[in-house]
Coordinates of C-alpha atoms in Angstrom, one line a residue:
M854 CA -100.6 -41.1 -38.1
S855 CA -99.1 -44.3 -39.5
L856 CA -96.8 -44.0 -42.5
V857 CA -96.7 -46.4 -45.6
H858 CA -94.4 -46.2 -48.6
S859 CA -95.8 -45.9 -52.1
P860 CA -94.2 -45.5 -55.6
D861 CA -95.3 -41.8 -55.6
G862 CA -93.6 -41.0 -52.2
L863 CA -94.5 -41.3 -48.6
R864 CA -98.2 -41.4 -47.8
D865 CA -100.2 -41.7 -44.6
S866 CA -102.9 -44.4 -43.9
G867 CA -105.4 -42.3 -45.8
N868 CA -103.2 -42.3 -48.9
N869 CA -102.4 -38.6 -48.6
P870 CA -98.9 -37.4 -49.4
C871 CA -96.9 -36.4 -46.3
T872 CA -93.4 -35.3 -45.4
E873 CA -90.8 -38.0 -45.0
Y874 CA -89.0 -38.1 -41.7
V875 CA -85.8 -40.2 -41.2
A876 CA -83.7 -40.2 -38.0
H877 CA -80.2 -41.7 -37.9
H878 CA -78.8 -42.5 -34.4
L879 CA -75.1 -41.9 -33.8
I880 CA -74.2 -45.3 -32.5
G881 CA -70.7 -46.5 -31.7
R882 CA -67.9 -45.0 -33.7
V883 CA -69.4 -45.0 -37.2
P884 CA -69.6 -41.4 -38.5
L885 CA -72.4 -40.3 -40.9
L886 CA -71.7 -38.5 -44.2
I887 CA -74.4 -36.0 -45.2
S888 CA -74.5 -35.0 -48.8
L889 CA -75.8 -31.4 -49.1
D890 CA -76.6 -32.0 -52.8
D891 CA -79.3 -34.7 -52.4
N892 CA -79.7 -34.7 -48.5
S893 CA -78.6 -38.3 -48.4
I894 CA -77.2 -39.7 -45.1
T895 CA -74.7 -42.5 -45.3
P896 CA -72.9 -44.4 -42.5
T897 CA -69.1 -44.4 -43.2
P898 CA -67.3 -47.1 -41.2
A899 CA -63.6 -46.7 -40.9
Q900 CA -61.4 -49.3 -42.4
G901 CA -61.8 -52.6 -40.6
Q902 CA -65.2 -51.5 -39.2
S903 CA -68.4 -53.2 -40.2
M904 CA -72.1 -52.2 -39.7
S905 CA -74.0 -54.4 -37.3
S906 CA -77.7 -54.7 -36.8
E907 CA -77.4 -52.5 -33.8
M908 CA -76.4 -49.6 -36.1
A909 CA -79.7 -49.4 -37.9
P910 CA -81.4 -46.0 -37.8
S911 CA -83.0 -45.4 -34.4
R912 CA -83.8 -42.7 -31.9
T913 CA -83.6 -42.7 -28.1
A914 CA -84.4 -40.1 -25.5
R915 CA -80.8 -38.8 -25.0
A916 CA -78.7 -40.2 -27.9
P917 CA -77.6 -37.7 -30.6
Y918 CA -79.1 -38.2 -34.0
V919 CA -79.4 -36.8 -37.5
E920 CA -82.8 -36.1 -38.8
A921 CA -84.0 -35.4 -42.4
E922 CA -87.4 -33.9 -42.9
G923 CA -88.8 -32.3 -46.0
G924 CA -85.5 -31.4 -47.5
K925 CA -84.1 -30.1 -44.2
I926 CA -81.3 -31.7 -42.3
R927 CA -80.7 -31.2 -38.6
V928 CA -78.1 -32.7 -36.2
R929 CA -79.6 -32.9 -32.7
N930 CA -77.8 -33.5 -29.4
P931 CA -80.5 -33.7 -26.7
L932 CA -80.1 -32.2 -23.3
G933 CA -78.8 -34.8 -20.9
S934 CA -76.6 -36.6 -23.4
C935 CA -73.5 -35.5 -21.5
R936 CA -71.4 -35.6 -24.7
E937 CA -70.4 -33.6 -27.7
V938 CA -71.1 -34.2 -31.4
Y939 CA -68.5 -33.2 -34.0
L940 CA -69.1 -31.9 -37.5
R941 CA -66.7 -31.2 -40.3
T942 CA -68.2 -29.1 -43.1
T943 CA -67.3 -28.8 -46.8
S944 CA -69.2 -27.0 -49.6
S945 CA -71.0 -30.2 -50.5
S946 CA -71.1 -32.4 -47.4
V947 CA -70.9 -32.7 -43.6
L948 CA -69.2 -35.5 -41.7
V949 CA -70.8 -36.1 -38.3
G950 CA -69.1 -38.2 -35.6
S951 CA -69.1 -38.9 -31.9
T952 CA -65.3 -38.2 -31.5
L953 CA -63.1 -35.5 -33.0
E954 CA -60.8 -38.1 -34.6
E955 CA -63.7 -39.5 -36.6
V956 CA -64.3 -36.2 -38.5
L957 CA -60.7 -34.8 -38.8
E958 CA -59.1 -35.1 -42.2
K959 CA -56.5 -37.8 -42.1
G960 CA -53.0 -36.5 -41.4
T961 CA -54.2 -33.3 -39.8
N962 CA -52.7 -32.7 -36.3
T963 CA -52.3 -28.9 -35.9
P964 CA -55.3 -26.6 -35.2
A965 CA -55.8 -23.1 -36.6
P966 CA -53.7 -20.4 -34.9
E967 CA -56.4 -17.8 -35.2
K968 CA -58.8 -20.1 -33.4
I969 CA -56.3 -20.6 -30.6
V970 CA -56.1 -16.8 -30.2
A971 CA -59.9 -16.6 -30.1
H972 CA -60.0 -19.3 -27.3
L973 CA -57.4 -17.5 -25.2
N974 CA -59.4 -14.3 -25.5
N975 CA -62.7 -15.8 -24.6
D976 CA -64.0 -15.0 -28.1
R977 CA -66.0 -18.2 -28.4
E978 CA -69.5 -18.8 -29.7
L979 CA -71.8 -21.9 -29.6
G980 CA -70.2 -24.6 -31.7
F981 CA -66.6 -23.3 -31.3
S982 CA -63.6 -25.5 -32.0
V983 CA -59.9 -24.7 -32.6
W984 CA -60.1 -26.5 -36.0
R985 CA -61.1 -24.9 -39.3
D986 CA -64.4 -26.2 -40.6
V987 CA -64.9 -28.4 -37.4
H988 CA -67.9 -27.5 -35.2
V989 CA -68.9 -28.9 -31.8
I990 CA -72.6 -29.4 -30.8
P991 CA -72.9 -29.6 -27.0
A992 CA -75.9 -31.2 -25.3
G993 CA -79.0 -29.3 -26.1
G994 CA -77.6 -28.1 -29.4
V995 CA -79.2 -28.3 -32.8
A996 CA -77.2 -27.8 -36.1
H997 CA -79.2 -26.7 -39.1
L998 CA -77.4 -27.6 -42.3
Q999 CA -77.7 -25.8 -45.6
R1000 CA -76.4 -26.2 -49.1
G1001 CA -72.9 -24.7 -49.7
G1002 CA -71.8 -25.8 -46.2
A1003 CA -73.6 -23.0 -44.3
L1004 CA -74.3 -24.0 -40.7
H1005 CA -76.4 -22.5 -37.9
I1006 CA -76.1 -23.9 -34.4
A1007 CA -78.9 -23.1 -31.9
S1008 CA -79.5 -24.3 -28.3
E1009 CA -82.6 -25.8 -26.7
L1010 CA -82.0 -23.2 -23.9
D1011 CA -83.1 -20.5 -26.4
S1012 CA -86.6 -22.0 -26.6
M1013 CA -87.1 -22.1 -22.9
Q1014 CA -89.2 -18.9 -22.7
D1015 CA -92.3 -19.7 -20.8
V1016 CA -91.1 -21.1 -17.4
S1017 CA -94.0 -19.8 -15.3
N1018 CA -95.1 -23.4 -14.6
A1019 CA -91.6 -24.7 -13.8
A1020 CA -91.5 -23.7 -10.2
G1021 CA -91.7 -26.6 -7.8
D1022 CA -89.6 -28.7 -5.5
P1023 CA -86.1 -29.1 -6.8
A1024 CA -85.5 -32.2 -4.6
A1025 CA -88.5 -33.9 -6.2
I1026 CA -87.1 -32.9 -9.6
L1027 CA -83.7 -34.5 -8.8
E1028 CA -85.4 -37.6 -7.7
E1029 CA -87.6 -37.8 -10.8
L1030 CA -84.5 -37.4 -13.0
L1031 CA -82.7 -40.2 -11.2
Q1032 CA -85.6 -42.5 -11.2
R1033 CA -85.7 -42.1 -15.0
E1034 CA -82.2 -43.6 -15.2
S1035 CA -83.2 -47.0 -13.7
I1036 CA -79.7 -47.7 -12.5
T1037 CA -79.4 -51.4 -11.5
E1038 CA -75.9 -51.6 -10.2
R1039 CA -73.9 -49.7 -7.7
F1040 CA -72.8 -46.2 -8.8
G1041 CA -70.5 -43.4 -7.8
V1042 CA -71.3 -39.9 -6.6
S1043 CA -68.7 -37.1 -7.0
F1044 CA -69.2 -35.6 -3.6
S1045 CA -67.5 -32.4 -2.3
G1046 CA -69.9 -31.8 0.5
G1047 CA -71.2 -28.6 -1.1
C1048 CA -74.8 -27.7 -1.8
D1049 CA -75.2 -29.4 -5.2
S1050 CA -73.4 -32.7 -4.5
T1051 CA -75.1 -33.0 -1.1
S1052 CA -78.6 -32.5 -2.7
L1053 CA -77.7 -35.1 -5.3
L1054 CA -76.5 -37.6 -2.7
Y1055 CA -79.7 -37.2 -0.7
A1056 CA -81.8 -37.7 -3.8
A1057 CA -79.7 -40.7 -4.9
A1058 CA -80.2 -42.3 -1.4
A1059 CA -83.9 -41.6 -1.5
V1060 CA -84.4 -43.2 -5.0
Y1061 CA -82.0 -46.1 -4.8
G1062 CA -81.4 -46.6 -1.1
V1063 CA -78.2 -46.1 0.8
E1064 CA -76.5 -49.3 -0.4
Q1065 CA -76.2 -48.4 -4.1
P1066 CA -74.3 -45.1 -4.1
V1067 CA -70.6 -44.8 -3.2
A1068 CA -69.5 -41.2 -2.5
C1069 CA -66.0 -40.0 -3.3
T1070 CA -64.4 -36.7 -2.2
W1071 CA -61.1 -35.5 -3.5
Y1072 CA -59.2 -32.9 -1.6
F1073 CA -55.8 -31.3 -1.1
P1074 CA -54.5 -31.8 2.5
G1075 CA -52.2 -28.7 2.4
G1076 CA -54.9 -26.2 1.4
S1077 CA -58.2 -24.8 2.6
A1078 CA -59.9 -27.8 1.0
H1079 CA -58.8 -30.1 3.8
D1080 CA -62.2 -29.5 5.5
D1081 CA -64.0 -30.9 2.4
A1082 CA -63.2 -34.5 3.3
K1083 CA -64.2 -34.1 6.9
I1084 CA -67.5 -32.4 6.2
A1085 CA -68.4 -34.8 3.3
S1086 CA -67.6 -37.8 5.5
A1087 CA -69.9 -36.6 8.2
I1088 CA -72.8 -36.1 5.8
A1089 CA -72.3 -39.5 4.2
D1090 CA -72.1 -41.1 7.6
E1091 CA -75.3 -39.5 8.7
L1092 CA -77.0 -40.8 5.6
G1093 CA -75.4 -44.3 5.9
V1094 CA -73.8 -44.1 2.4
E1095 CA -70.3 -45.6 1.8
H1096 CA -67.7 -42.8 1.4
F1097 CA -64.0 -42.5 0.8
S1098 CA -61.6 -39.6 0.2
L1099 CA -59.1 -39.3 -2.6
T1100 CA -56.0 -37.1 -1.9
L1101 CA -55.3 -34.6 -4.7
S1102 CA -51.6 -34.8 -5.3
E1103 CA -49.9 -32.1 -7.3
D1104 CA -48.3 -34.9 -9.3
L1105 CA -51.8 -35.6 -10.9
L1106 CA -52.2 -32.0 -12.3
F1107 CA -51.0 -30.8 -15.7
R1108 CA -50.1 -34.3 -16.9
P1109 CA -49.8 -35.1 -20.7
I1110 CA -53.3 -35.3 -22.2
Q1111 CA -54.7 -38.7 -23.2
R1112 CA -57.7 -39.6 -25.4
P1113 CA -60.5 -38.7 -25.9
L1114 CA -59.2 -35.5 -27.5
P1115 CA -61.6 -32.6 -27.4
A1116 CA -62.0 -30.0 -30.2
A1117 CA -61.1 -27.1 -27.9
P1118 CA -59.1 -26.6 -24.7
S1119 CA -60.7 -26.4 -21.3
T1120 CA -59.4 -25.9 -17.8
A1121 CA -60.8 -29.3 -17.0
L1122 CA -57.8 -30.8 -18.9
A1123 CA -55.5 -29.8 -16.0
F1124 CA -57.5 -32.4 -14.0
Q1125 CA -57.6 -35.3 -16.5
A1126 CA -55.3 -37.5 -14.4
V1127 CA -57.3 -36.7 -11.3
I1128 CA -60.6 -37.7 -13.0
Y1129 CA -59.0 -41.0 -14.3
R1130 CA -57.8 -41.8 -10.7
L1131 CA -61.3 -41.1 -9.3
T1132 CA -62.9 -43.2 -11.9
E1133 CA -60.6 -46.1 -11.3
E1134 CA -61.3 -46.0 -7.5
L1135 CA -65.0 -45.8 -8.0
S1136 CA -64.9 -48.6 -10.5
I1137 CA -63.1 -50.8 -8.0
R1138 CA -65.4 -50.0 -5.1
T1139 CA -68.6 -50.4 -7.1
K1140 CA -67.3 -53.4 -9.1
T1141 CA -68.6 -51.9 -12.3
R1142 CA -67.1 -50.9 -15.6
P1143 CA -67.9 -48.5 -17.1
V1144 CA -68.9 -47.0 -13.8
T1145 CA -71.9 -44.6 -13.6
I1146 CA -71.0 -41.4 -11.8
L1147 CA -73.5 -38.8 -10.6
D1148 CA -72.0 -35.3 -10.8
G1149 CA -73.5 -32.0 -9.5
H1150 CA -71.5 -29.7 -11.8
G1151 CA -73.5 -26.8 -13.1
G1152 CA -75.6 -26.0 -10.0
D1153 CA -73.5 -22.9 -9.4
H1154 CA -74.0 -21.7 -13.0
I1155 CA -77.7 -22.1 -13.2
F1156 CA -78.3 -20.4 -9.8
L1157 CA -75.8 -17.6 -10.5
D1158 CA -73.3 -18.5 -7.7
P1159 CA -71.2 -16.4 -7.0
V1160 CA -73.8 -13.7 -7.7
P1161 CA -72.4 -11.4 -10.5
V1162 CA -72.5 -7.8 -9.5
A1163 CA -74.3 -7.1 -12.8
T1164 CA -77.5 -8.5 -11.3
L1165 CA -77.8 -5.4 -9.2
R1166 CA -77.8 -3.3 -12.4
G1167 CA -80.8 -5.4 -13.6
T1168 CA -82.5 -5.0 -10.2
L1169 CA -82.1 -1.2 -10.4
R1170 CA -83.7 -1.1 -13.8
S1171 CA -86.5 -3.5 -13.2
Q1172 CA -87.3 -3.1 -9.5
P1173 CA -85.8 0.1 -8.2
S1174 CA -87.9 -0.2 -5.0
V1175 CA -86.0 -3.2 -3.8
F1176 CA -82.5 -2.1 -5.0
A1177 CA -81.4 -0.7 -1.7
R1178 CA -82.3 -3.9 0.1
K1179 CA -80.5 -6.1 -2.4
L1180 CA -77.4 -3.8 -2.4
R1181 CA -77.3 -4.3 1.4
H1182 CA -77.7 -8.1 1.0
Y1183 CA -74.9 -8.2 -1.6
A1184 CA -72.5 -6.2 0.5
Q1185 CA -73.1 -8.3 3.6
L1186 CA -73.0 -11.6 1.6
Y1187 CA -69.5 -10.9 0.3
S1188 CA -68.3 -8.7 3.1
V1189 CA -67.5 -5.7 0.9
S1190 CA -68.4 -2.0 1.2
Y1191 CA -71.3 -0.4 -0.5
I1192 CA -68.9 1.9 -2.4
R1193 CA -66.9 -1.0 -3.7
V1194 CA -70.1 -2.7 -5.0
L1195 CA -71.4 0.5 -6.6
R1196 CA -68.1 1.0 -8.4
A1197 CA -68.1 -2.5 -9.7
M1198 CA -71.7 -2.0 -10.9
M1199 CA -70.6 1.0 -13.0
K1200 CA -67.6 -0.7 -14.5
T1201 CA -68.2 -1.5 -18.2
S1202 CA -64.7 -2.3 -19.3
P1203 CA -64.3 -4.1 -22.7
N1204 CA -63.7 -7.8 -22.8
P1205 CA -59.9 -8.0 -21.9
V1206 CA -57.3 -9.8 -24.1
N1207 CA -55.2 -12.6 -22.7
K1208 CA -52.2 -11.0 -21.0
F1209 CA -49.7 -13.5 -22.5
L1210 CA -50.5 -12.7 -26.1
R1211 CA -48.1 -10.4 -27.9
K1212 CA -49.5 -6.9 -28.7
E1213 CA -49.2 -7.6 -32.4
V1214 CA -51.4 -10.7 -32.1
S1215 CA -54.1 -8.9 -30.0
T1216 CA -54.4 -5.9 -32.3
G1217 CA -57.3 -7.4 -34.3
F1218 CA -59.2 -8.8 -31.3
R1219 CA -62.7 -7.5 -30.9
Q1220 CA -62.7 -5.4 -27.7
D1221 CA -66.0 -3.7 -28.5
R1222 CA -68.1 -6.5 -27.1
P1223 CA -69.9 -5.7 -23.8
S1224 CA -68.5 -7.5 -20.9
L1225 CA -70.6 -9.7 -18.6
T1226 CA -70.5 -6.9 -16.1
A1227 CA -72.6 -4.7 -18.4
A1228 CA -75.0 -7.5 -19.4
R1229 CA -78.7 -7.5 -18.4
N1230 CA -79.8 -10.2 -16.0
E1231 CA -81.7 -12.6 -18.3
P1232 CA -79.0 -12.8 -21.0
L1233 CA -76.4 -13.2 -18.3
R1234 CA -78.2 -16.1 -16.7
R1235 CA -78.7 -17.9 -20.0
A1236 CA -75.0 -17.3 -20.8
W1237 CA -74.0 -18.9 -17.5
M1238 CA -76.4 -21.8 -18.1
Q1239 CA -75.1 -22.4 -21.6
D1240 CA -71.5 -22.5 -20.2
A1241 CA -72.7 -25.2 -17.7
I1242 CA -74.3 -27.2 -20.4
S1243 CA -71.2 -27.0 -22.6
E1244 CA -68.9 -27.9 -19.7
N1245 CA -71.1 -30.9 -18.8
S1246 CA -70.9 -32.1 -22.5
Y1247 CA -67.1 -31.8 -22.5
R1248 CA -65.5 -35.3 -22.1
V1249 CA -62.1 -35.7 -20.6
I1250 CA -62.5 -39.5 -20.0
C1251 CA -63.4 -42.4 -22.3
D1252 CA -66.9 -43.9 -22.3
E1253 CA -65.3 -47.3 -21.7
R1254 CA -64.3 -46.1 -18.2
A1255 CA -67.3 -44.0 -17.0
Q1256 CA -70.7 -42.8 -17.9
Y1257 CA -71.5 -39.4 -16.2
L1258 CA -75.0 -38.3 -15.2
R1259 CA -75.3 -34.5 -14.6
P1260 CA -78.9 -33.6 -13.5
F1261 CA -78.3 -29.9 -13.0
T1262 CA -78.2 -29.3 -16.8
Q1263 CA -81.3 -31.4 -17.6
D1264 CA -84.4 -29.6 -19.0
E1265 CA -86.4 -29.7 -15.8
M1266 CA -83.7 -28.2 -13.6
L1267 CA -82.9 -25.5 -16.1
R1268 CA -86.6 -24.5 -16.2
Y1269 CA -86.8 -24.5 -12.4
A1270 CA -83.8 -22.2 -12.2
L1271 CA -85.1 -19.9 -14.8
S1272 CA -88.5 -19.6 -12.9
L1273 CA -86.7 -18.0 -9.9
P1274 CA -86.4 -14.2 -10.0
T1275 CA -82.8 -13.1 -10.0
D1276 CA -83.2 -10.9 -6.9
A1277 CA -84.7 -13.9 -5.0
L1278 CA -81.6 -16.0 -5.5
Y1279 CA -79.7 -14.6 -2.5
D1280 CA -79.9 -12.7 0.8
Q1281 CA -77.3 -11.5 3.2
N1282 CA -76.4 -15.0 4.3
H1283 CA -76.8 -17.4 1.3
T1284 CA -76.7 -17.8 -2.4
R1285 CA -79.1 -20.2 -4.2
L1286 CA -81.5 -19.4 -1.4
P1287 CA -84.8 -20.9 -2.8
F1288 CA -83.0 -24.1 -3.8
R1289 CA -81.3 -24.6 -0.4
Q1290 CA -84.6 -23.9 1.5
K1291 CA -86.7 -26.4 -0.4
V1292 CA -84.1 -29.1 -0.4
A1293 CA -83.5 -28.6 3.3
K1294 CA -87.2 -28.9 4.0
H1295 CA -87.6 -32.0 1.7
Y1296 CA -84.9 -34.0 3.4
N1297 CA -85.1 -32.3 6.8
T1298 CA -81.4 -31.4 6.8
T1299 CA -79.2 -28.3 7.2
A1300 CA -76.3 -29.9 5.3
V1301 CA -77.1 -27.9 2.1
F1302 CA -76.5 -24.6 3.8
R1303 CA -72.7 -24.9 3.7
R1304 CA -71.6 -21.6 2.2
R1305 CA -68.1 -22.3 0.8
K1306 CA -66.0 -25.2 -0.2
G1307 CA -62.2 -25.4 0.1
S1308 CA -59.8 -24.2 -2.6
V1309 CA -57.1 -26.2 -4.4
T1310 CA -54.9 -23.2 -5.3
G1311 CA -52.0 -24.7 -3.2
A1312 CA -52.1 -27.9 -5.3
F1313 CA -51.9 -25.8 -8.5
Q1314 CA -49.0 -23.8 -7.2
K1315 CA -47.1 -26.9 -6.2
A1316 CA -47.8 -28.5 -9.6
L1317 CA -46.5 -25.5 -11.4
W1318 CA -43.3 -25.6 -9.3
N1319 CA -42.8 -29.4 -9.8
N1320 CA -43.6 -29.4 -13.5
R1321 CA -41.8 -26.2 -14.4
A1322 CA -39.4 -27.5 -16.9
Y1323 CA -42.1 -29.5 -18.7
L1324 CA -44.7 -26.8 -18.9
E1325 CA -42.3 -23.9 -19.7
A1326 CA -41.0 -26.0 -22.6
L1327 CA -44.5 -26.6 -23.9
V1328 CA -45.2 -22.9 -24.1
L1329 CA -41.8 -21.4 -25.0
E1330 CA -40.6 -24.2 -27.4
G1331 CA -43.8 -25.7 -28.7
Q1332 CA -46.3 -24.7 -31.3
L1333 CA -47.4 -21.5 -29.6
A1334 CA -43.9 -20.3 -29.7
Q1335 CA -43.5 -21.3 -33.4
W1336 CA -46.6 -19.2 -34.2
E1337 CA -45.0 -16.3 -32.3
L1338 CA -48.1 -15.7 -30.2
I1339 CA -46.6 -15.5 -26.7
D1340 CA -45.0 -12.6 -24.8
R1341 CA -42.1 -14.7 -23.4
K1342 CA -41.0 -12.3 -20.8
R1343 CA -44.5 -11.8 -19.4
F1344 CA -45.1 -15.5 -19.3
R1345 CA -41.9 -16.2 -17.3
E1346 CA -42.8 -13.4 -14.8
V1347 CA -46.3 -14.5 -14.1
Y1348 CA -45.4 -18.2 -14.1
N1349 CA -42.7 -17.6 -11.4
Q1350 CA -45.0 -15.4 -9.3
T1351 CA -47.8 -18.0 -9.4
A1352 CA -45.6 -21.0 -8.7
L1353 CA -44.2 -19.2 -5.6
G1354 CA -47.7 -18.5 -4.4
C1355 CA -47.7 -14.7 -5.0
G1356 CA -51.1 -13.2 -5.8
G1357 CA -53.2 -16.4 -6.0
F1358 CA -53.8 -18.4 -9.2
D1359 CA -53.8 -16.7 -12.5
H1360 CA -56.7 -17.8 -14.8
D1361 CA -55.0 -16.6 -18.0
L1362 CA -52.1 -18.8 -17.1
L1363 CA -54.3 -21.8 -16.5
K1364 CA -56.0 -21.2 -19.9
L1365 CA -52.6 -20.9 -21.6
L1366 CA -51.2 -24.0 -20.1
T1367 CA -54.2 -26.2 -20.9
T1368 CA -54.1 -24.9 -24.4
A1369 CA -50.4 -25.9 -24.8
L1370 CA -51.1 -29.3 -23.3
L1371 CA -53.9 -30.0 -25.8
I1372 CA -51.9 -28.8 -28.8
D1373 CA -49.1 -31.2 -27.6
A1374 CA -51.6 -34.0 -27.4
Y1375 CA -52.9 -33.3 -30.9
Q1376 CA -49.3 -33.6 -32.3
R1377 CA -48.5 -36.7 -30.3
L1378 CA -51.7 -38.7 -30.8
L1379 CA -53.2 -37.6 -34.2

């Protein structure tokens, strides 16, 4: 139906009234101001910026955009955009931007302490940020705006209900997704030698040939990850793809955070300097800037790897006849006793608070939420998938340096994963079983059956030891201490134990340190 304007409103070619539809593409760094009083949408260039012809309203397959239709306004961030969209709401307007700094009120550089506590306690919902009135739309997110500043954020994942026709060949799906990109220059592949990155490298070589991709593996020589470089190099050599290894130095971890500044902390921030180093190396070897990088992150999430013990509870409810077999598979897969698995199944402890928060701070935290252990299979799978989508939207590097492509959180791969029954995802030998089998058959390779990759725990422990004075000062003398949130004695005890290599790596500690790093960056750079 073609649309023509008339003095009485928008009409179709038959001169019948119809609903007006306008889409504004978020281009460059020109935020959009949405008035909730009259639903007007206005570009708001910062001082010194000017609108160019390229900034006219448009719409592309993956670019975020704001749409107005029949008095309703929605902000859409399509799956595959690999970026976040930022919103700041007031009672009468919403400011929409492609970076956090575009929407923050000028002069603001300290987030909300109650939001920091919520982050540390995993009490986050879709759209969460540590700033009051600031919301984040990950890829696949849709924000519905209402008068008075009310906001509802939904995910495209919620609408993926009928996936009965999604089953197919995942290798063919990967190839189709890569063909759609039409990459003309050389590009990088973040390549660990694990199942997902190996599948992606094979697909890239099949679509673009072996000359275009350059595979890079980062590893820590002193830890169990030393095998990663050797295995990855052998796979790349067999394919005929250029490959190099990047040594993970503890000096690259927990460095001061640089732009772009996210709206909430993430453990990925501990690796920002590593990611910058990898990007620079790939840019040099491919002779491109920004360099395109294929990344397989998210495959473990969408195929539930490692398999949560809660899936056995779902199997017992829905398919009791196969429960005994899957219990045996699970116990053999992870080399644990049946009794231990059954005890874990029955465990329904509340969501725990972060161990470093003072008791007075944690008193009001909601502990009545069911833990993931108690969740049913389908909500659990979708929660893991949403985590993968959000993580793949999270940017720790500027667009001027790199453009990431992450096929495992694209629509087609999500639908394929959802089409697989939970109990079919693993046997006594392998996780992601249907995916591995089909990719192995498609490319005639056994390389995708590698079970485990190396760990970088040793690098973290050395980084904690080397950066002790800096990191302890951030936590014990910085904004977290000024808010009196932290149990100082507990922090020192756990920090010392972890830095000395006692008891592995503490995830609460990693979350606390990356939170302190980001708050420091806000106060330095905003």
